[in-house]
């Protein structure tokens, strides 16, 4: 188990609970890092040297149920990735920018109530130098500016499941980074967050437009009229 139990817990949250794909139910200690994924989002604790093995999310060593797929090919590189530093400050400050953003996202998500059988979808929108977090349900619409002065990224829309974004910021908080890099792939379907100690990759979700209430996609279109056709969404299922 990682010496930092808080970090271990937040990393373990990324492990899949799908019993049909047991290889993803565990944390993979590769000898150089620790990897956890639910095939939609992936998290890595970097620079952790140990004998290669698998662990359950409670920290116990398990017999490997199969070969963990090669994941490094998922990392965008070169022209595929455009990124920007989103903040550099003291992470131990209880009012750090990272912690304030995390609290905003969690507070908004607690306020959103979706009808039974429907899950919440949020959207990160970069417009100019600002990044907004947008969520809506049947009755309410939320739009919060979370990043400023982001000059190095093209405008984008990234639709995601809020719970995964919360998991990402929980892991960032546990890693206590001095600097965080944030980026999107060229096709805008993979989000990339990296610090000296952790790496997080997340894929977007498709947004239904035929529900019986105003959808997040309609909400985003009203707030930020599309400048170009959004790219297709994907997941990490080629980890099979």
Short mmCIF file of N, CA, C and O in Angstrom, two decimals, residues 28-141:
data_model
loop_
_atom_site.label_atom_id
_atom_site.label_comp_id
_atom_site.label_asym_id
_atom_site.label_seq_id
_atom_site.Cartn_x
_atom_site.Cartn_y
_atom_site.Cartn_z
N UNK A 28 -2.96 -1.45 -9.88
CA UNK A 28 -1.85 -2.11 -10.54
C UNK A 28 -0.54 -1.42 -10.14
O UNK A 28 -0.29 -0.28 -10.53
N UNK A 29 0.29 -2.11 -9.36
CA UNK A 29 1.62 -1.63 -9.00
C UNK A 29 2.58 -2.14 -10.07
O UNK A 29 2.89 -3.33 -10.13
N UNK A 30 3.04 -1.24 -10.92
CA UNK A 30 3.84 -1.66 -12.08
C UNK A 30 5.32 -1.82 -11.78
O UNK A 30 6.07 -2.34 -12.59
N UNK A 31 5.75 -1.33 -10.62
CA UNK A 31 7.17 -1.27 -10.30
C UNK A 31 7.69 0.14 -10.38
O UNK A 31 8.72 0.48 -9.76
N UNK A 32 6.99 1.02 -11.12
CA UNK A 32 7.37 2.42 -11.26
C UNK A 32 6.26 3.38 -10.83
O UNK A 32 6.52 4.51 -10.46
N UNK A 33 5.00 2.89 -10.89
CA UNK A 33 3.87 3.73 -10.52
C UNK A 33 2.71 2.83 -10.12
O UNK A 33 2.79 1.61 -10.19
N UNK A 34 1.62 3.47 -9.68
CA UNK A 34 0.40 2.74 -9.31
C UNK A 34 -0.74 3.27 -10.19
O UNK A 34 -0.94 4.49 -10.28
N UNK A 35 -1.47 2.35 -10.82
CA UNK A 35 -2.50 2.73 -11.79
C UNK A 35 -3.86 2.19 -11.37
O UNK A 35 -3.97 1.03 -10.95
N UNK A 36 -4.89 3.04 -11.47
CA UNK A 36 -6.26 2.60 -11.22
C UNK A 36 -7.15 3.19 -12.32
O UNK A 36 -6.98 4.35 -12.71
N UNK A 37 -8.10 2.40 -12.82
CA UNK A 37 -8.99 2.90 -13.87
C UNK A 37 -10.33 2.20 -13.83
O UNK A 37 -10.43 1.03 -13.45
N UNK A 38 -11.37 2.94 -14.21
CA UNK A 38 -12.69 2.34 -14.42
C UNK A 38 -13.01 2.26 -15.91
O UNK A 38 -14.16 2.08 -16.29
N UNK A 39 -12.00 2.44 -16.74
CA UNK A 39 -12.00 2.44 -18.21
C UNK A 39 -12.54 3.73 -18.80
O UNK A 39 -12.41 3.94 -20.01
N UNK A 40 -13.12 4.59 -18.00
CA UNK A 40 -13.55 5.90 -18.48
C UNK A 40 -12.58 6.99 -18.02
O UNK A 40 -12.25 7.90 -18.75
N UNK A 41 -12.15 6.86 -16.76
CA UNK A 41 -11.13 7.75 -16.21
C UNK A 41 -10.02 6.89 -15.63
O UNK A 41 -10.25 5.77 -15.16
N UNK A 42 -8.79 7.42 -15.70
CA UNK A 42 -7.61 6.68 -15.25
C UNK A 42 -6.76 7.60 -14.38
O UNK A 42 -6.60 8.78 -14.68
N UNK A 43 -6.22 7.04 -13.28
CA UNK A 43 -5.38 7.82 -12.38
C UNK A 43 -4.09 7.07 -12.09
O UNK A 43 -4.09 5.84 -11.98
N UNK A 44 -3.00 7.82 -11.97
CA UNK A 44 -1.68 7.23 -11.75
C UNK A 44 -0.97 7.98 -10.63
O UNK A 44 -0.91 9.22 -10.63
N UNK A 45 -0.44 7.23 -9.67
CA UNK A 45 0.49 7.80 -8.69
C UNK A 45 1.89 7.52 -9.20
O UNK A 45 2.29 6.36 -9.34
N UNK A 46 2.63 8.57 -9.51
CA UNK A 46 3.92 8.42 -10.19
C UNK A 46 5.07 8.20 -9.21
O UNK A 46 4.99 8.60 -8.04
N UNK A 47 6.12 7.57 -9.71
CA UNK A 47 7.36 7.46 -8.94
C UNK A 47 7.27 6.59 -7.71
O UNK A 47 7.97 6.83 -6.73
N UNK A 48 6.42 5.56 -7.74
CA UNK A 48 6.30 4.66 -6.58
C UNK A 48 6.92 3.32 -6.94
O UNK A 48 6.35 2.54 -7.70
N UNK A 49 8.10 3.06 -6.42
CA UNK A 49 8.83 1.85 -6.76
C UNK A 49 8.46 0.72 -5.80
O UNK A 49 8.52 0.88 -4.58
N UNK A 50 8.07 -0.40 -6.37
CA UNK A 50 7.72 -1.59 -5.59
C UNK A 50 7.73 -2.78 -6.54
O UNK A 50 7.71 -2.62 -7.75
N UNK A 51 7.79 -3.97 -5.98
CA UNK A 51 7.68 -5.15 -6.81
C UNK A 51 6.32 -5.16 -7.50
O UNK A 51 5.30 -4.87 -6.87
N UNK A 52 6.27 -5.43 -8.81
CA UNK A 52 4.98 -5.44 -9.49
C UNK A 52 3.99 -6.40 -8.84
O UNK A 52 4.32 -7.54 -8.54
N UNK A 53 2.79 -5.90 -8.59
CA UNK A 53 1.73 -6.72 -8.01
C UNK A 53 0.41 -5.98 -8.13
O UNK A 53 0.36 -4.84 -8.56
N UNK A 54 -0.66 -6.67 -7.74
CA UNK A 54 -1.99 -6.06 -7.75
C UNK A 54 -2.50 -5.99 -6.31
O UNK A 54 -2.21 -6.88 -5.50
N UNK A 55 -3.26 -4.94 -6.01
CA UNK A 55 -3.86 -4.81 -4.69
C UNK A 55 -5.34 -4.49 -4.83
O UNK A 55 -5.76 -3.80 -5.78
N UNK A 56 -6.13 -4.98 -3.89
CA UNK A 56 -7.53 -4.59 -3.83
C UNK A 56 -7.60 -3.19 -3.26
O UNK A 56 -6.61 -2.65 -2.75
N UNK A 57 -8.76 -2.57 -3.32
CA UNK A 57 -8.88 -1.18 -2.87
C UNK A 57 -8.77 -1.04 -1.35
O UNK A 57 -8.71 0.07 -0.85
N UNK A 58 -8.74 -2.17 -0.62
CA UNK A 58 -8.53 -2.09 0.83
C UNK A 58 -7.06 -2.27 1.19
O UNK A 58 -6.69 -2.29 2.36
N UNK A 59 -6.21 -2.42 0.17
CA UNK A 59 -4.77 -2.50 0.41
C UNK A 59 -4.21 -3.90 0.48
O UNK A 59 -3.00 -4.07 0.66
N UNK A 60 -5.03 -4.93 0.35
CA UNK A 60 -4.52 -6.30 0.43
C UNK A 60 -4.04 -6.77 -0.95
O UNK A 60 -4.65 -6.47 -1.97
N UNK A 61 -2.94 -7.52 -0.96
CA UNK A 61 -2.39 -8.05 -2.20
C UNK A 61 -3.29 -9.18 -2.72
O UNK A 61 -3.79 -10.00 -1.94
N UNK A 62 -3.51 -9.21 -4.02
CA UNK A 62 -4.38 -10.22 -4.62
C UNK A 62 -3.65 -10.92 -5.76
O UNK A 62 -2.70 -10.38 -6.34
N UNK A 63 -4.12 -12.10 -6.07
CA UNK A 63 -3.61 -12.83 -7.23
C UNK A 63 -4.10 -12.12 -8.48
O UNK A 63 -5.28 -11.82 -8.63
N UNK A 64 -3.19 -11.80 -9.38
CA UNK A 64 -3.55 -11.04 -10.58
C UNK A 64 -4.54 -11.84 -11.42
O UNK A 64 -4.24 -12.97 -11.83
N UNK A 65 -5.73 -11.29 -11.71
CA UNK A 65 -6.73 -12.01 -12.49
C UNK A 65 -6.48 -11.96 -14.00
O UNK A 65 -7.29 -12.43 -14.77
N UNK A 66 -5.38 -11.37 -14.41
CA UNK A 66 -5.08 -11.27 -15.83
C UNK A 66 -4.00 -10.23 -16.05
O UNK A 66 -3.50 -9.62 -15.10
N UNK A 67 -3.65 -9.99 -17.27
CA UNK A 67 -2.62 -8.99 -17.59
C UNK A 67 -3.26 -7.61 -17.72
O UNK A 67 -4.20 -7.43 -18.49
N UNK A 68 -2.76 -6.67 -16.94
CA UNK A 68 -3.27 -5.31 -17.00
C UNK A 68 -2.83 -4.69 -18.34
O UNK A 68 -1.66 -4.76 -18.70
N UNK A 69 -3.74 -4.09 -19.08
CA UNK A 69 -3.39 -3.56 -20.40
C UNK A 69 -2.36 -2.44 -20.33
O UNK A 69 -2.23 -1.75 -19.30
N UNK A 70 -1.63 -2.25 -21.40
CA UNK A 70 -0.69 -1.14 -21.51
C UNK A 70 -1.46 0.16 -21.56
O UNK A 70 -2.30 0.37 -22.43
N UNK A 71 -1.20 1.05 -20.62
CA UNK A 71 -1.99 2.27 -20.51
C UNK A 71 -1.25 3.51 -20.99
O UNK A 71 -1.88 4.53 -21.30
N UNK A 72 0.07 3.45 -21.10
CA UNK A 72 0.82 4.67 -21.41
C UNK A 72 0.53 5.20 -22.81
O UNK A 72 0.70 6.39 -23.09
N UNK A 73 0.06 4.33 -23.69
CA UNK A 73 -0.30 4.78 -25.03
C UNK A 73 -1.51 5.70 -25.04
O UNK A 73 -1.79 6.35 -26.05
N UNK A 74 -2.23 5.75 -23.92
CA UNK A 74 -3.39 6.63 -23.83
C UNK A 74 -2.99 8.09 -23.65
O UNK A 74 -3.80 8.99 -23.91
N UNK A 75 -1.78 8.33 -23.18
CA UNK A 75 -1.37 9.69 -22.85
C UNK A 75 -1.19 10.51 -24.12
O UNK A 75 -0.37 10.17 -24.97
N UNK A 76 -1.94 11.58 -24.27
CA UNK A 76 -1.74 12.44 -25.45
C UNK A 76 -0.33 13.02 -25.45
O UNK A 76 0.25 13.28 -24.40
N UNK A 77 0.22 13.22 -26.62
CA UNK A 77 1.57 13.77 -26.72
C UNK A 77 1.67 14.64 -27.96
O UNK A 77 0.87 14.54 -28.88
N UNK A 78 2.71 15.46 -27.98
CA UNK A 78 2.97 16.29 -29.16
C UNK A 78 1.78 17.15 -29.53
O UNK A 78 1.18 17.82 -28.69
N UNK A 79 1.40 17.10 -30.81
CA UNK A 79 0.31 17.93 -31.29
C UNK A 79 -1.05 17.47 -30.76
O UNK A 79 -2.03 18.20 -30.84
N UNK A 80 -1.09 16.22 -30.24
CA UNK A 80 -2.36 15.73 -29.71
C UNK A 80 -2.75 16.44 -28.43
O UNK A 80 -3.91 16.43 -28.04
N UNK A 81 -1.79 17.02 -27.74
CA UNK A 81 -2.05 17.61 -26.43
C UNK A 81 -1.70 19.09 -26.40
O UNK A 81 -0.64 19.50 -26.85
N UNK A 82 -2.63 19.88 -25.91
CA UNK A 82 -2.37 21.29 -25.64
C UNK A 82 -2.71 21.50 -24.18
O UNK A 82 -3.77 21.07 -23.70
N UNK A 83 -1.84 22.13 -23.43
CA UNK A 83 -2.05 22.22 -21.99
C UNK A 83 -1.62 23.58 -21.47
O UNK A 83 -0.94 24.37 -22.13
N UNK A 84 -2.02 23.83 -20.23
CA UNK A 84 -1.71 25.10 -19.59
C UNK A 84 -1.57 24.88 -18.09
O UNK A 84 -2.23 24.00 -17.52
N UNK A 85 -0.71 25.66 -17.45
CA UNK A 85 -0.68 25.66 -15.99
C UNK A 85 -1.93 26.38 -15.50
O UNK A 85 -2.23 27.49 -15.94
N UNK A 86 -2.69 25.75 -14.60
CA UNK A 86 -3.90 26.40 -14.12
C UNK A 86 -3.71 27.05 -12.77
O UNK A 86 -4.42 27.99 -12.44
N UNK A 87 -2.75 26.58 -11.99
CA UNK A 87 -2.40 27.32 -10.78
C UNK A 87 -1.07 26.83 -10.22
O UNK A 87 -0.68 25.69 -10.40
N UNK A 88 -0.39 27.73 -9.57
CA UNK A 88 0.84 27.45 -8.85
C UNK A 88 0.76 28.21 -7.54
O UNK A 88 0.88 29.43 -7.52
N UNK A 89 0.53 27.51 -6.43
CA UNK A 89 0.44 28.17 -5.14
C UNK A 89 0.60 27.13 -4.05
O UNK A 89 0.75 25.94 -4.32
N UNK A 90 0.57 27.57 -2.82
CA UNK A 90 0.79 26.69 -1.68
C UNK A 90 -0.41 25.76 -1.49
O UNK A 90 -1.48 26.21 -1.09
N UNK A 91 -0.24 24.45 -1.72
CA UNK A 91 -1.38 23.55 -1.61
C UNK A 91 -1.83 23.33 -0.18
O UNK A 91 -2.94 22.85 0.06
N UNK A 92 -0.98 23.66 0.79
CA UNK A 92 -1.35 23.47 2.19
C UNK A 92 -2.25 24.60 2.70
O UNK A 92 -2.77 24.54 3.81
N UNK A 93 -2.43 25.62 1.88
CA UNK A 93 -3.34 26.71 2.23
C UNK A 93 -4.77 26.19 2.12
O UNK A 93 -5.21 25.77 1.06
N UNK A 94 -5.53 26.22 3.20
CA UNK A 94 -6.88 25.68 3.18
C UNK A 94 -7.79 26.44 2.23
O UNK A 94 -8.85 25.96 1.84
N UNK A 95 -7.36 27.65 1.85
CA UNK A 95 -8.15 28.44 0.90
C UNK A 95 -7.46 28.54 -0.46
O UNK A 95 -7.64 29.50 -1.18
N UNK A 96 -6.64 27.52 -0.78
CA UNK A 96 -5.95 27.53 -2.07
C UNK A 96 -6.95 27.50 -3.21
O UNK A 96 -8.10 27.07 -3.05
N UNK A 97 -6.52 27.95 -4.37
CA UNK A 97 -7.41 27.98 -5.54
C UNK A 97 -7.92 26.58 -5.86
O UNK A 97 -9.11 26.39 -6.16
N UNK A 98 -7.04 25.60 -5.81
CA UNK A 98 -7.45 24.23 -6.10
C UNK A 98 -8.56 23.78 -5.16
O UNK A 98 -9.56 23.20 -5.58
N UNK A 99 -8.39 24.08 -3.87
CA UNK A 99 -9.39 23.65 -2.89
C UNK A 99 -10.70 24.40 -3.07
O UNK A 99 -11.78 23.84 -2.89
N UNK A 100 -10.63 25.67 -3.44
CA UNK A 100 -11.86 26.44 -3.67
C UNK A 100 -12.63 25.89 -4.88
O UNK A 100 -13.85 25.78 -4.85
N UNK A 101 -11.90 25.52 -5.94
CA UNK A 101 -12.54 24.95 -7.12
C UNK A 101 -13.20 23.62 -6.76
O UNK A 101 -14.34 23.35 -7.15
N UNK A 102 -12.51 22.81 -6.00
CA UNK A 102 -13.07 21.53 -5.55
C UNK A 102 -14.35 21.74 -4.76
O UNK A 102 -15.36 21.05 -4.99
N UNK A 103 -14.36 22.71 -3.87
CA UNK A 103 -15.55 22.97 -3.06
C UNK A 103 -16.71 23.48 -3.90
O UNK A 103 -17.87 23.12 -3.67
N UNK A 104 -16.41 24.31 -4.90
CA UNK A 104 -17.46 24.81 -5.80
C UNK A 104 -18.11 23.65 -6.54
O UNK A 104 -19.34 23.53 -6.60
N UNK A 105 -17.29 22.77 -7.13
CA UNK A 105 -17.82 21.65 -7.89
C UNK A 105 -18.67 20.74 -7.01
O UNK A 105 -19.78 20.34 -7.37
N UNK A 106 -18.18 20.43 -5.82
CA UNK A 106 -18.93 19.55 -4.93
C UNK A 106 -20.22 20.20 -4.46
O UNK A 106 -21.25 19.53 -4.36
N UNK A 107 -20.20 21.51 -4.18
CA UNK A 107 -21.39 22.19 -3.72
C UNK A 107 -22.46 22.26 -4.81
O UNK A 107 -23.65 22.04 -4.54
N UNK A 108 -22.04 22.54 -6.04
CA UNK A 108 -22.99 22.59 -7.15
C UNK A 108 -23.60 21.22 -7.38
O UNK A 108 -24.82 21.08 -7.55
N UNK A 109 -22.77 20.18 -7.36
CA UNK A 109 -23.27 18.84 -7.64
C UNK A 109 -24.26 18.36 -6.58
O UNK A 109 -25.20 17.63 -6.89
N UNK A 110 -24.06 18.78 -5.35
CA UNK A 110 -25.01 18.40 -4.29
C UNK A 110 -26.37 19.07 -4.50
O UNK A 110 -27.40 18.55 -4.07
N UNK A 111 -26.36 20.22 -5.16
CA UNK A 111 -27.60 20.96 -5.37
C UNK A 111 -28.40 20.45 -6.56
O UNK A 111 -29.58 20.75 -6.69
N UNK A 112 -27.75 19.68 -7.42
CA UNK A 112 -28.41 19.21 -8.64
C UNK A 112 -29.16 17.91 -8.36
O UNK A 112 -28.61 16.95 -7.83
N UNK A 113 -30.43 17.88 -8.72
CA UNK A 113 -31.27 16.70 -8.53
C UNK A 113 -31.85 16.27 -9.88
O UNK A 113 -32.65 16.99 -10.47
N UNK A 114 -31.41 15.12 -10.34
CA UNK A 114 -31.92 14.62 -11.62
C UNK A 114 -33.07 13.65 -11.38
O UNK A 114 -33.13 12.99 -10.34
N UNK A 115 -34.00 13.56 -12.34
CA UNK A 115 -35.08 12.58 -12.22
C UNK A 115 -34.53 11.16 -12.14
O UNK A 115 -33.43 10.89 -12.61
N UNK A 116 -35.30 10.27 -11.54
CA UNK A 116 -34.86 8.89 -11.39
C UNK A 116 -34.55 8.29 -12.76
O UNK A 116 -35.26 8.49 -13.73
N UNK A 117 -33.47 7.53 -12.81
CA UNK A 117 -33.09 6.88 -14.05
C UNK A 117 -32.22 7.73 -14.96
O UNK A 117 -31.77 7.28 -16.00
N UNK A 118 -31.98 8.99 -14.58
CA UNK A 118 -31.13 9.86 -15.38
C UNK A 118 -29.95 10.31 -14.53
O UNK A 118 -30.10 10.57 -13.34
N UNK A 119 -28.76 10.36 -15.13
CA UNK A 119 -27.60 10.79 -14.37
C UNK A 119 -27.19 12.19 -14.79
O UNK A 119 -27.48 12.65 -15.89
N UNK A 120 -26.53 12.86 -13.89
CA UNK A 120 -26.12 14.24 -14.12
C UNK A 120 -24.94 14.30 -15.09
O UNK A 120 -24.03 13.48 -15.02
N UNK A 121 -24.98 15.25 -15.99
CA UNK A 121 -23.86 15.53 -16.87
C UNK A 121 -23.46 16.98 -16.68
O UNK A 121 -24.32 17.86 -16.64
N UNK A 122 -22.19 17.22 -16.53
CA UNK A 122 -21.67 18.58 -16.42
C UNK A 122 -20.85 18.90 -17.66
O UNK A 122 -20.53 18.01 -18.46
N UNK A 123 -20.52 20.16 -17.82
CA UNK A 123 -19.72 20.56 -18.98
C UNK A 123 -18.68 21.60 -18.55
O UNK A 123 -19.02 22.56 -17.84
N UNK A 124 -17.46 21.37 -18.95
CA UNK A 124 -16.42 22.40 -18.83
C UNK A 124 -16.34 23.10 -20.18
O UNK A 124 -16.18 22.45 -21.21
N UNK A 125 -16.46 24.41 -20.15
CA UNK A 125 -16.41 25.20 -21.38
C UNK A 125 -15.30 26.23 -21.26
O UNK A 125 -15.27 27.01 -20.29
N UNK A 126 -14.38 26.22 -22.22
CA UNK A 126 -13.39 27.30 -22.28
C UNK A 126 -13.85 28.30 -23.33
O UNK A 126 -14.08 27.95 -24.48
N UNK A 127 -14.00 29.53 -22.91
CA UNK A 127 -14.42 30.61 -23.80
C UNK A 127 -13.48 31.78 -23.56
O UNK A 127 -13.49 32.38 -22.50
N UNK A 128 -12.66 32.08 -24.55
CA UNK A 128 -11.64 33.10 -24.33
C UNK A 128 -10.59 32.59 -23.36
O UNK A 128 -10.04 31.51 -23.54
N UNK A 129 -10.32 33.34 -22.29
CA UNK A 129 -9.32 32.93 -21.32
C UNK A 129 -9.94 32.32 -20.07
O UNK A 129 -9.25 32.04 -19.09
N UNK A 130 -11.24 32.09 -20.09
CA UNK A 130 -11.93 31.59 -18.90
C UNK A 130 -12.50 30.19 -19.14
O UNK A 130 -12.90 29.85 -20.25
N UNK A 131 -12.54 29.41 -18.06
CA UNK A 131 -13.16 28.09 -18.10
C UNK A 131 -14.32 28.10 -17.12
O UNK A 131 -14.17 28.48 -15.96
N UNK A 132 -15.50 27.67 -17.61
CA UNK A 132 -16.71 27.65 -16.80
C UNK A 132 -17.13 26.22 -16.53
O UNK A 132 -16.91 25.32 -17.36
N UNK A 133 -17.78 26.02 -15.39
CA UNK A 133 -18.35 24.74 -15.03
C UNK A 133 -19.86 24.89 -15.07
O UNK A 133 -20.42 25.75 -14.37
N UNK A 134 -20.53 24.10 -15.90
CA UNK A 134 -21.98 24.22 -16.09
C UNK A 134 -22.67 22.90 -15.79
O UNK A 134 -22.23 21.84 -16.25
N UNK A 135 -23.77 23.00 -15.02
CA UNK A 135 -24.59 21.84 -14.70
C UNK A 135 -26.04 22.30 -14.69
O UNK A 135 -26.34 23.44 -14.33
N UNK A 136 -26.96 21.41 -15.08
CA UNK A 136 -28.37 21.76 -14.97
C UNK A 136 -29.18 20.53 -14.63
O UNK A 136 -28.76 19.39 -14.86
N UNK A 137 -30.35 20.75 -14.02
CA UNK A 137 -31.31 19.68 -13.84
C UNK A 137 -32.66 20.19 -14.33
O UNK A 137 -32.73 21.16 -15.09
N UNK A 138 -33.74 19.57 -13.90
CA UNK A 138 -35.05 19.95 -14.40
C UNK A 138 -35.42 21.39 -14.05
O UNK A 138 -36.11 22.08 -14.80
N UNK A 139 -34.95 21.87 -12.91
CA UNK A 139 -35.40 23.16 -12.40
C UNK A 139 -34.33 24.25 -12.36
O UNK A 139 -34.65 25.43 -12.38
N UNK A 140 -33.07 23.85 -12.24
CA UNK A 140 -32.03 24.85 -11.98
C UNK A 140 -30.89 24.74 -12.99
O UNK A 140 -30.61 23.67 -13.53
N UNK A 141 -30.21 25.87 -13.18
CA UNK A 141 -29.08 25.95 -14.08
C UNK A 141 -27.92 26.62 -13.33
O UNK A 141 -28.10 27.65 -12.71
#
